[in-house]
Amino acid sequence: MRTQVGIIGAGPAGLLLSHLLHLRGISSVVLEKRSRDYVERRVRAGVLEQGTVDTLVEAGVGERLLREGLPHHGIELRYGGAGHRIAFEKLVPGRSITVYGQQEVVKDLIAARLAAGGDLRFEVEDVAVHSLESDPYLTFGGERLDCDVIAGCDGFHGVSRPAVPEGVLSVYERDYPFAWLGILARVAPSSEELIYTRTERGFALHSMRSPTVSRFYLQVPADARVEEWPDERIWAELRARLESVPGFTLTTGEITEKGVTPMRAFVAEPMQYGRLYLAGDAAHIVPPTGAKGLNLAVADVRVLTEALAAYFADGSTGLLDGYSDACLKRVWRAQHFSWWMTTLLHTFEDEDPYGRRLQLSYLDYVTSSEAAATTLAENYVGLP
Ligand code: APR
Ligand code: PHB
């Protein structure tokens, strides 16, 4: 079997790459180890930057996103007994974000690929990459797929990054001493906008998926397990953290999904080796506080598509050679922003009183200085 681009992973990165390549007349095969049902149900983040929405709409997969996605023109920072709105329409006019679940993006992309006769293989076993320097190929479940290039879109725990020979990649990482417990609940959002809350009990985030489904996150210890968090405990803790301003009442409901996400940052450089190109979580992870993970994956894929289109058009390798450098600027900006949002809003056990006062002073600055609020807003909605 032969294709132009062998893609490992049917997350947002792999699926979007396959779709964008198809629009340029470039063939690909997507190999995914999980089932279609599993990837379509996997609940993840849900904040799409303007550039991500534009990419999906221009690629013809934004119809449901435009209909069901929730445009947001601001977020609230809540701390010290008061809420402060970061108003995108005033600080970054014309730019906003859209709340739309990542698994909805995945569903739309799978539907588009299948409608176009795309070759997506689910539940494939033992995917391995070979001969990365030239004439690369993939093996899986006893089959062989020859390709011109391989795209490693297989997430943080995939097989493509570990296949790069030792010593080639530089790795930068940081683990945070806490995790996020995330839930979905069948209840109308208690606020129209996202609320990022800092309290002495820890961070909490109020988000949503639709007019009838809310999404919440709680800062919990790094080793927390969902079994330790029965529904009543989750609601009590969300109340304690979110009902920290006068007049705000949290509406509770049936919890339909619970999960613990580790908080970690990771970058592998360069994002390429020989004929292998890494995109999305396979190359970098950010803590979710800045809502950048999915958006970075989409940005990588945009760059990779242009580079592959040039390569398959006339054999030119300039853009492909510059792929990693072109992506890493944005990746590191997002790393910094995600680190900054995380340290601004979480409680750190080893923080001394001086450090806590600094954190509160910085929050006061961000919510009172237009320049500081603009920095937050322009990073949050996404740099062009
Ligand atoms: N063989 C085949 N498929 C694999 C393998 C493997 N050995 N290992 C992992 N995969 C699949 C996973 O099952 C998953 O479906 O690769 C896919 C990777 O998808 P994601 O983890 O969603 O990564 P990505 O497409 O880069 O999207 C990044 O996902 O984790 C979030 O916050 C992150 O929003 C960001 C987005
Ligand atoms: C979400 O809605 O899942 C969400 C929103 C904002 C974040 C992270 C996750 O920063």
CSV table of C-alpha atoms and ligand atoms in Angstrom, one decimal:
chain,number,residue,atom,x,y,z
A,1,MET,CA,0.0,0.0,0.0
A,2,ARG,CA,1.2,3.5,-0.8
A,3,THR,CA,0.1,7.0,0.1
A,4,GLN,CA,1.7,10.5,0.0
A,5,VAL,CA,1.3,11.3,3.7
A,6,GLY,CA,1.0,8.6,6.4
A,7,ILE,CA,-0.7,10.1,9.4
A,8,ILE,CA,-0.6,8.5,12.8
A,9,GLY,CA,-3.4,9.6,15.1
A,10,ALA,CA,-7.0,10.7,14.5
A,11,GLY,CA,-7.1,13.5,17.0
A,12,PRO,CA,-7.7,17.1,15.8
A,13,ALA,CA,-4.2,17.3,14.4
A,14,GLY,CA,-4.2,14.2,12.3
A,15,LEU,CA,-7.8,14.6,11.1
A,16,LEU,CA,-7.4,18.2,10.1
A,17,LEU,CA,-4.2,17.5,8.3
A,18,SER,CA,-5.8,14.7,6.3
A,19,HIS,CA,-8.7,17.0,5.4
A,20,LEU,CA,-6.5,20.0,4.4
A,21,LEU,CA,-4.2,17.8,2.3
A,22,HIS,CA,-7.2,16.3,0.6
A,23,LEU,CA,-8.3,19.9,-0.4
A,24,ARG,CA,-4.9,20.3,-2.0
A,25,GLY,CA,-5.2,17.0,-3.9
A,26,ILE,CA,-2.7,15.2,-1.6
A,27,SER,CA,-3.4,11.7,-0.5
A,28,SER,CA,-3.1,10.4,3.1
A,29,VAL,CA,-4.0,7.5,5.3
A,30,VAL,CA,-4.9,8.0,9.0
A,31,LEU,CA,-4.0,5.2,11.4
A,32,GLU,CA,-5.7,5.5,14.8
A,33,LYS,CA,-5.3,2.9,17.6
A,34,ARG,CA,-8.7,3.7,19.3
A,35,SER,CA,-12.2,3.2,18.0
A,36,ARG,CA,-14.1,5.9,16.2
A,37,ASP,CA,-16.6,5.9,19.0
A,38,TYR,CA,-13.9,6.4,21.6
A,39,VAL,CA,-12.3,9.4,19.8
A,40,GLU,CA,-15.7,11.0,19.2
A,41,ARG,CA,-16.6,10.7,22.8
A,42,ARG,CA,-13.3,11.7,24.4
A,43,VAL,CA,-14.1,15.0,26.3
A,44,ARG,CA,-11.4,17.5,26.1
A,45,ALA,CA,-11.1,21.3,26.1
A,46,GLY,CA,-13.4,23.6,24.1
A,47,VAL,CA,-12.1,27.1,23.4
A,48,LEU,CA,-11.4,27.8,19.8
A,49,GLU,CA,-9.4,30.9,18.9
A,50,GLN,CA,-10.6,33.1,16.0
A,51,GLY,CA,-7.8,31.7,13.8
A,52,THR,CA,-8.9,28.1,14.5
A,53,VAL,CA,-12.5,28.9,13.7
A,54,ASP,CA,-11.4,30.6,10.5
A,55,THR,CA,-9.3,27.6,9.5
A,56,LEU,CA,-12.2,25.2,10.0
A,57,VAL,CA,-14.7,27.4,8.3
A,58,GLU,CA,-12.5,28.0,5.3
A,59,ALA,CA,-11.8,24.3,5.0
A,60,GLY,CA,-15.6,23.7,4.8
A,61,VAL,CA,-16.0,21.9,8.1
A,62,GLY,CA,-17.4,24.9,10.1
A,63,GLU,CA,-21.1,24.6,9.3
A,64,ARG,CA,-22.1,23.0,12.7
A,65,LEU,CA,-19.5,25.0,14.5
A,66,LEU,CA,-21.0,28.3,13.3
A,67,ARG,CA,-24.5,27.1,14.2
A,68,GLU,CA,-23.9,25.5,17.6
A,69,GLY,CA,-20.6,27.1,18.8
A,70,LEU,CA,-20.9,29.8,21.4
A,71,PRO,CA,-19.1,33.1,20.6
A,72,HIS,CA,-17.6,34.7,23.6
A,73,HIS,CA,-16.5,38.4,23.8
A,74,GLY,CA,-14.9,38.3,27.3
A,75,ILE,CA,-14.0,36.2,30.3
A,76,GLU,CA,-14.2,36.9,34.0
A,77,LEU,CA,-11.3,36.7,36.5
A,78,ARG,CA,-12.7,36.2,40.0
A,79,TYR,CA,-10.6,36.6,43.1
A,80,GLY,CA,-10.6,38.4,46.4
A,81,GLY,CA,-14.4,38.6,46.6
A,82,ALA,CA,-14.9,40.3,43.3
A,83,GLY,CA,-15.2,39.5,39.5
A,84,HIS,CA,-13.4,41.5,36.8
A,85,ARG,CA,-14.3,41.2,33.2
A,86,ILE,CA,-11.6,41.1,30.5
A,87,ALA,CA,-13.5,42.6,27.7
A,88,PHE,CA,-12.3,41.4,24.3
A,89,GLU,CA,-14.5,43.8,22.3
A,90,LYS,CA,-12.8,46.7,24.0
A,91,LEU,CA,-9.2,45.4,24.3
A,92,VAL,CA,-8.8,43.4,21.1
A,93,PRO,CA,-11.7,44.8,18.9
A,94,GLY,CA,-13.0,42.3,16.3
A,95,ARG,CA,-11.4,39.3,17.9
A,96,SER,CA,-13.2,36.7,20.1
A,97,ILE,CA,-13.2,33.0,20.9
A,98,THR,CA,-15.8,30.3,20.3
A,99,VAL,CA,-16.7,27.6,22.8
A,100,TYR,CA,-17.2,24.3,20.9
A,101,GLY,CA,-16.1,20.9,22.3
A,102,GLN,CA,-13.0,19.4,20.9
A,103,GLN,CA,-14.8,16.1,20.3
A,104,GLU,CA,-17.4,18.0,18.2
A,105,VAL,CA,-14.5,19.2,16.0
A,106,VAL,CA,-13.3,15.6,15.8
A,107,LYS,CA,-16.8,14.4,14.8
A,108,ASP,CA,-17.1,17.1,12.1
A,109,LEU,CA,-13.7,16.2,10.7
A,110,ILE,CA,-14.3,12.4,10.6
A,111,ALA,CA,-17.6,13.0,8.9
A,112,ALA,CA,-15.9,15.2,6.3
A,113,ARG,CA,-13.2,12.7,5.6
A,114,LEU,CA,-15.5,9.8,5.3
A,115,ALA,CA,-17.9,11.8,3.0
A,116,ALA,CA,-14.9,12.5,0.7
A,117,GLY,CA,-13.9,8.8,0.7
A,118,GLY,CA,-10.9,9.4,3.0
A,119,ASP,CA,-8.9,6.4,4.3
A,120,LEU,CA,-9.3,6.5,8.1
A,121,ARG,CA,-8.4,3.3,9.9
A,122,PHE,CA,-9.5,2.9,13.5
A,123,GLU,CA,-8.4,0.3,16.0
A,124,VAL,CA,-5.2,-0.4,14.2
A,125,GLU,CA,-2.6,-2.3,16.3
A,126,ASP,CA,1.1,-1.9,16.7
A,127,VAL,CA,1.7,1.1,14.5
A,128,ALA,CA,5.5,1.6,14.0
A,129,VAL,CA,7.5,4.1,11.9
A,130,HIS,CA,10.5,3.0,9.9
A,131,SER,CA,13.3,4.4,7.7
A,132,LEU,CA,12.8,8.0,8.7
A,133,GLU,CA,15.8,9.3,6.8
A,134,SER,CA,14.5,8.2,3.3
A,135,ASP,CA,11.7,6.0,1.8
A,136,PRO,CA,9.8,6.0,5.1
A,137,TYR,CA,7.1,3.5,5.8
A,138,LEU,CA,4.6,2.6,8.5
A,139,THR,CA,3.7,-0.9,9.7
A,140,PHE,CA,0.6,-1.8,11.6
A,141,GLY,CA,-1.4,-5.1,12.2
A,142,GLY,CA,0.7,-7.0,9.7
A,143,GLU,CA,0.4,-4.4,6.9
A,144,ARG,CA,2.9,-2.0,5.4
A,145,LEU,CA,2.2,1.6,4.2
A,146,ASP,CA,4.8,3.3,2.1
A,147,CYS,CA,4.7,7.1,2.1
A,148,ASP,CA,6.7,10.1,1.0
A,149,VAL,CA,6.4,11.6,4.5
A,150,ILE,CA,5.0,10.6,7.9
A,151,ALA,CA,3.0,13.0,10.1
A,152,GLY,CA,3.2,12.1,13.8
A,153,CYS,CA,-0.1,13.4,15.1
A,154,ASP,CA,-0.3,10.7,17.8
A,155,GLY,CA,-0.5,12.9,20.9
A,156,PHE,CA,1.8,13.0,23.9
A,157,HIS,CA,1.9,9.2,24.5
A,158,GLY,CA,2.3,8.2,20.8
A,159,VAL,CA,5.0,6.2,19.0
A,160,SER,CA,6.3,8.8,16.6
A,161,ARG,CA,8.3,11.1,18.9
A,162,PRO,CA,10.1,8.1,20.6
A,163,ALA,CA,11.1,6.8,17.2
A,164,VAL,CA,13.4,9.8,16.7
A,165,PRO,CA,17.0,8.6,17.4
A,166,GLU,CA,18.5,9.5,20.8
A,167,GLY,CA,20.2,12.8,21.0
A,168,VAL,CA,18.3,14.5,18.2
A,169,LEU,CA,15.5,16.1,20.2
A,170,SER,CA,15.9,18.6,23.0
A,171,VAL,CA,13.1,18.3,25.5
A,172,TYR,CA,11.9,21.0,27.8
A,173,GLU,CA,9.3,20.2,30.5
A,174,ARG,CA,7.7,21.2,33.7
A,175,ASP,CA,5.2,19.2,35.9
A,176,TYR,CA,2.9,21.2,38.1
A,177,PRO,CA,2.3,20.0,41.6
A,178,PHE,CA,-1.5,19.8,41.0
A,179,ALA,CA,-4.0,18.5,38.5
A,180,TRP,CA,-7.5,19.5,37.2
A,181,LEU,CA,-10.6,17.5,38.0
A,182,GLY,CA,-12.9,18.2,35.0
A,183,ILE,CA,-16.6,17.5,34.9
A,184,LEU,CA,-19.5,17.9,32.5
A,185,ALA,CA,-23.0,18.5,34.0
A,186,ARG,CA,-26.4,18.5,32.5
A,187,VAL,CA,-27.2,22.0,33.8
A,188,ALA,CA,-27.5,25.5,32.3
A,189,PRO,CA,-24.4,27.6,32.7
A,190,SER,CA,-24.6,29.8,35.8
A,191,SER,CA,-22.9,32.6,33.9
A,192,GLU,CA,-22.8,33.6,30.3
A,193,GLU,CA,-19.0,33.8,30.3
A,194,LEU,CA,-16.1,31.7,31.4
A,195,ILE,CA,-15.1,32.4,35.0
A,196,TYR,CA,-11.4,31.8,36.0
A,197,THR,CA,-11.4,31.8,39.8
A,198,ARG,CA,-8.5,32.1,42.3
A,199,THR,CA,-9.3,31.3,45.9
A,200,GLU,CA,-7.3,30.2,48.9
A,201,ARG,CA,-8.8,26.8,48.4
A,202,GLY,CA,-7.4,26.6,44.9
A,203,PHE,CA,-8.4,27.4,41.3
A,204,ALA,CA,-11.8,26.7,39.8
A,205,LEU,CA,-13.1,27.3,36.2
A,206,HIS,CA,-16.7,27.6,35.1
A,207,SER,CA,-17.1,26.8,31.4
A,208,MET,CA,-19.9,25.4,29.3
A,209,ARG,CA,-20.7,23.4,26.2
A,210,SER,CA,-24.2,24.5,25.3
A,211,PRO,CA,-27.2,26.3,26.9
A,212,THR,CA,-28.0,23.1,28.8
A,213,VAL,CA,-24.5,21.6,29.5
A,214,SER,CA,-21.9,23.1,31.8
A,215,ARG,CA,-18.2,22.2,32.1
A,216,PHE,CA,-16.2,22.8,35.4
A,217,TYR,CA,-12.7,22.3,36.5
A,218,LEU,CA,-11.2,22.2,40.1
A,219,GLN,CA,-7.6,22.4,41.0
A,220,VAL,CA,-6.9,19.2,42.9
A,221,PRO,CA,-3.7,17.4,44.2
A,222,ALA,CA,-1.6,15.9,41.5
A,223,ASP,CA,-2.3,12.4,42.7
A,224,ALA,CA,-6.1,12.9,43.0
A,225,ARG,CA,-8.4,10.1,41.8
A,226,VAL,CA,-12.0,10.5,40.6
A,227,GLU,CA,-13.1,7.9,43.2
A,228,GLU,CA,-12.2,10.4,45.9
A,229,TRP,CA,-14.6,13.0,44.3
A,230,PRO,CA,-18.2,11.9,44.7
A,231,ASP,CA,-20.7,14.3,43.1
A,232,GLU,CA,-21.6,16.1,46.4
A,233,ARG,CA,-18.0,16.8,47.2
A,234,ILE,CA,-17.5,18.3,43.7
A,235,TRP,CA,-20.5,20.6,43.9
A,236,ALA,CA,-19.6,21.6,47.5
A,237,GLU,CA,-16.1,22.5,46.4
A,238,LEU,CA,-17.2,24.3,43.2
A,239,ARG,CA,-19.6,26.3,45.4
A,240,ALA,CA,-17.0,27.2,47.9
A,241,ARG,CA,-14.7,28.5,45.2
A,242,LEU,CA,-17.1,30.0,42.7
A,243,GLU,CA,-19.7,31.5,45.1
A,244,SER,CA,-17.0,33.9,46.3
A,245,VAL,CA,-18.7,37.1,45.0
A,246,PRO,CA,-22.0,38.5,46.3
A,247,GLY,CA,-25.1,37.5,44.4
A,248,PHE,CA,-23.6,34.6,42.5
A,249,THR,CA,-25.3,31.2,42.8
A,250,LEU,CA,-24.0,28.1,41.2
A,251,THR,CA,-26.8,25.9,39.7
A,252,THR,CA,-26.0,22.2,40.1
A,253,GLY,CA,-27.2,19.2,38.1
A,254,GLU,CA,-26.5,15.7,37.0
A,255,ILE,CA,-22.8,15.1,36.5
A,256,THR,CA,-22.3,13.0,33.3
A,257,GLU,CA,-18.5,12.9,33.0
A,258,LYS,CA,-15.5,13.1,35.4
A,259,GLY,CA,-11.8,13.0,34.7
A,260,VAL,CA,-8.5,14.1,36.2
A,261,THR,CA,-6.0,15.9,33.8
A,262,PRO,CA,-2.4,16.2,34.9
A,263,MET,CA,-0.9,19.7,34.6
A,264,ARG,CA,2.2,19.6,32.5
A,265,ALA,CA,4.2,21.6,30.0
A,266,PHE,CA,6.4,19.9,27.4
A,267,VAL,CA,8.2,20.9,24.2
A,268,ALA,CA,10.4,18.7,21.9
A,269,GLU,CA,12.6,20.5,19.5
A,270,PRO,CA,12.9,20.3,16.6
A,271,MET,CA,9.5,19.1,15.6
A,272,GLN,CA,10.9,17.1,12.7
A,273,TYR,CA,13.4,14.5,11.9
A,274,GLY,CA,14.2,13.2,8.3
A,275,ARG,CA,10.8,12.5,6.7
A,276,LEU,CA,8.9,12.6,10.1
A,277,TYR,CA,7.0,15.8,11.1
A,278,LEU,CA,5.4,16.0,14.5
A,279,ALA,CA,2.3,18.1,15.1
A,280,GLY,CA,0.1,18.9,18.1
A,281,ASP,CA,0.4,17.1,21.4
A,282,ALA,CA,3.0,14.7,19.9
A,283,ALA,CA,5.4,17.7,20.0
A,284,HIS,CA,4.2,19.9,22.8
A,285,ILE,CA,1.8,20.1,25.7
A,286,VAL,CA,0.6,23.1,27.6
A,287,PRO,CA,-1.3,23.3,30.9
A,288,PRO,CA,-5.0,23.9,30.0
A,289,THR,CA,-5.3,27.2,31.9
A,290,GLY,CA,-4.6,29.2,28.7
A,291,ALA,CA,-6.9,27.0,26.5
A,292,LYS,CA,-4.1,26.7,23.9
A,293,GLY,CA,-3.7,22.9,23.3
A,294,LEU,CA,-6.1,22.4,20.4
A,295,ASN,CA,-5.3,25.8,18.9
A,296,LEU,CA,-1.6,25.0,18.7
A,297,ALA,CA,-2.4,21.7,17.0
A,298,VAL,CA,-4.4,23.5,14.4
A,299,ALA,CA,-1.7,26.1,13.9
A,300,ASP,CA,1.0,23.4,13.4
A,301,VAL,CA,-1.2,21.6,10.8
A,302,ARG,CA,-1.8,24.9,8.9
A,303,VAL,CA,2.0,25.3,8.6
A,304,LEU,CA,2.6,21.7,7.7
A,305,THR,CA,-0.1,21.8,5.0
A,306,GLU,CA,1.5,24.7,3.2
A,307,ALA,CA,4.9,23.1,3.4
A,308,LEU,CA,3.6,19.8,2.0
A,309,ALA,CA,1.7,21.5,-0.7
A,310,ALA,CA,4.8,23.2,-1.9
A,311,TYR,CA,6.8,20.0,-1.7
A,312,PHE,CA,4.3,17.9,-3.7
A,313,ALA,CA,3.8,20.7,-6.2
A,314,ASP,CA,7.4,21.1,-7.3
A,315,GLY,CA,9.7,19.2,-4.9
A,316,SER,CA,10.7,22.3,-3.1
A,317,THR,CA,11.8,21.6,0.5
A,318,GLY,CA,12.3,25.1,1.8
A,319,LEU,CA,9.0,25.3,3.8
A,320,LEU,CA,9.4,21.7,5.0
A,321,ASP,CA,12.9,22.4,6.3
A,322,GLY,CA,11.6,25.4,8.1
A,323,TYR,CA,8.5,23.7,9.5
A,324,SER,CA,9.7,23.4,13.1
A,325,ASP,CA,11.1,26.9,13.3
A,326,ALA,CA,7.9,28.3,11.9
A,327,CYS,CA,5.8,26.5,14.5
A,328,LEU,CA,8.0,26.9,17.6
A,329,LYS,CA,7.6,30.7,17.8
A,330,ARG,CA,3.9,30.3,18.4
A,331,VAL,CA,4.5,27.2,20.6
A,332,TRP,CA,6.8,29.1,23.0
A,333,ARG,CA,4.5,32.1,23.1
A,334,ALA,CA,1.7,29.8,24.1
A,335,GLN,CA,4.0,28.0,26.6
A,336,HIS,CA,4.7,31.3,28.3
A,337,PHE,CA,1.1,32.5,28.3
A,338,SER,CA,-0.1,29.1,29.7
A,339,TRP,CA,2.6,29.2,32.4
A,340,TRP,CA,1.6,32.8,33.2
A,341,MET,CA,-2.1,32.1,33.5
A,342,THR,CA,-1.4,29.0,35.6
A,343,THR,CA,0.8,30.7,38.1
A,344,LEU,CA,-1.5,33.7,38.3
A,345,LEU,CA,-4.6,31.7,39.2
A,346,HIS,CA,-3.5,28.5,41.1
A,347,THR,CA,-2.5,28.1,44.7
A,348,PHE,CA,1.0,26.6,45.2
A,349,GLU,CA,1.5,24.7,48.5
A,350,ASP,CA,5.1,25.7,48.9
A,351,GLU,CA,4.3,29.4,48.2
A,352,ASP,CA,5.2,31.7,51.1
A,353,PRO,CA,3.0,34.6,52.2
A,354,TYR,CA,5.2,37.0,50.2
A,355,GLY,CA,4.6,35.0,47.0
A,356,ARG,CA,0.9,35.0,47.6
A,357,ARG,CA,0.9,38.8,48.0
A,358,LEU,CA,2.8,39.1,44.7
A,359,GLN,CA,0.2,36.9,43.0
A,360,LEU,CA,-2.7,39.1,44.3
A,361,SER,CA,-0.8,42.2,43.4
A,362,TYR,CA,-0.4,41.0,39.8
A,363,LEU,CA,-4.1,40.1,39.6
A,364,ASP,CA,-4.9,43.6,40.7
A,365,TYR,CA,-2.6,44.9,38.0
A,366,VAL,CA,-4.1,42.7,35.2
A,367,THR,CA,-7.6,43.8,36.2
A,368,SER,CA,-6.9,47.5,36.5
A,369,SER,CA,-4.3,48.3,33.8
A,370,GLU,CA,-5.6,48.4,30.3
A,371,ALA,CA,-2.1,47.5,29.0
A,372,ALA,CA,-1.9,44.4,31.2
A,373,ALA,CA,-5.5,43.3,30.4
A,374,THR,CA,-4.7,43.7,26.7
A,375,THR,CA,-1.8,41.4,27.0
A,376,LEU,CA,-4.1,38.8,28.5
A,377,ALA,CA,-6.8,39.4,26.0
A,378,GLU,CA,-4.6,39.3,22.9
A,379,ASN,CA,-2.9,36.1,24.0
A,380,TYR,CA,-6.2,34.5,25.0
A,381,VAL,CA,-8.0,35.1,21.6
A,382,GLY,CA,-4.8,34.1,19.9
A,383,LEU,CA,-2.1,35.9,18.0
A,384,PRO,CA,-2.6,36.1,14.2
B,1,APR,N1,-1.0,4.4,17.0
B,1,APR,C1,-2.1,5.0,16.5
B,1,APR,N2,-2.7,6.1,17.1
B,1,APR,C2,-2.2,6.6,18.3
B,1,APR,C3,-1.1,6.0,18.9
B,1,APR,C4,-0.5,4.9,18.2
B,1,APR,N3,0.6,4.3,18.8
B,1,APR,N4,-0.8,6.6,20.0
B,1,APR,C5,-1.8,7.6,20.1
B,1,APR,N5,-2.6,7.5,19.1
B,1,APR,C6,-3.8,8.4,18.8
B,1,APR,C7,-4.6,8.7,20.1
B,1,APR,O1,-5.5,7.6,20.4
B,1,APR,C8,-5.3,10.0,19.7
B,1,APR,O2,-6.6,9.7,19.1
B,1,APR,O3,-3.4,9.7,18.4
B,1,APR,C9,-4.4,10.6,18.7
B,1,APR,C10,-3.8,11.9,19.2
B,1,APR,O4,-4.8,12.8,19.4
B,1,APR,P1,-4.8,14.0,20.5
B,1,APR,O5,-4.2,13.4,21.8
B,1,APR,O6,-6.1,14.6,20.6
B,1,APR,O7,-3.7,15.0,20.0
B,1,APR,P2,-3.7,16.1,18.9
B,1,APR,O8,-4.5,15.7,17.7
B,1,APR,O9,-2.3,16.6,18.8
B,1,APR,O10,-4.6,17.3,19.5
B,1,APR,C11,-4.2,18.1,20.5
B,1,APR,O11,-5.7,17.4,22.1
B,1,APR,O12,-4.9,16.7,24.2
B,1,APR,C12,-5.6,17.6,23.5
B,1,APR,O13,-5.3,19.6,24.7
B,1,APR,C13,-4.9,18.9,23.6
B,1,APR,O14,-6.5,20.1,22.6
B,1,APR,C14,-5.2,19.5,22.3
B,1,APR,C15,-5.4,18.5,21.3
B,2,PHB,C1,-13.2,24.0,28.6
B,2,PHB,O1,-14.3,24.5,28.4
B,2,PHB,O2,-13.1,22.8,28.5
B,2,PHB,C2,-12.0,24.8,28.9
B,2,PHB,C3,-12.2,26.2,28.9
B,2,PHB,C4,-11.1,27.0,29.2
B,2,PHB,C5,-9.9,26.4,29.5
B,2,PHB,C6,-9.7,25.1,29.5
B,2,PHB,C7,-10.8,24.3,29.2
B,2,PHB,O3,-8.8,27.2,29.9
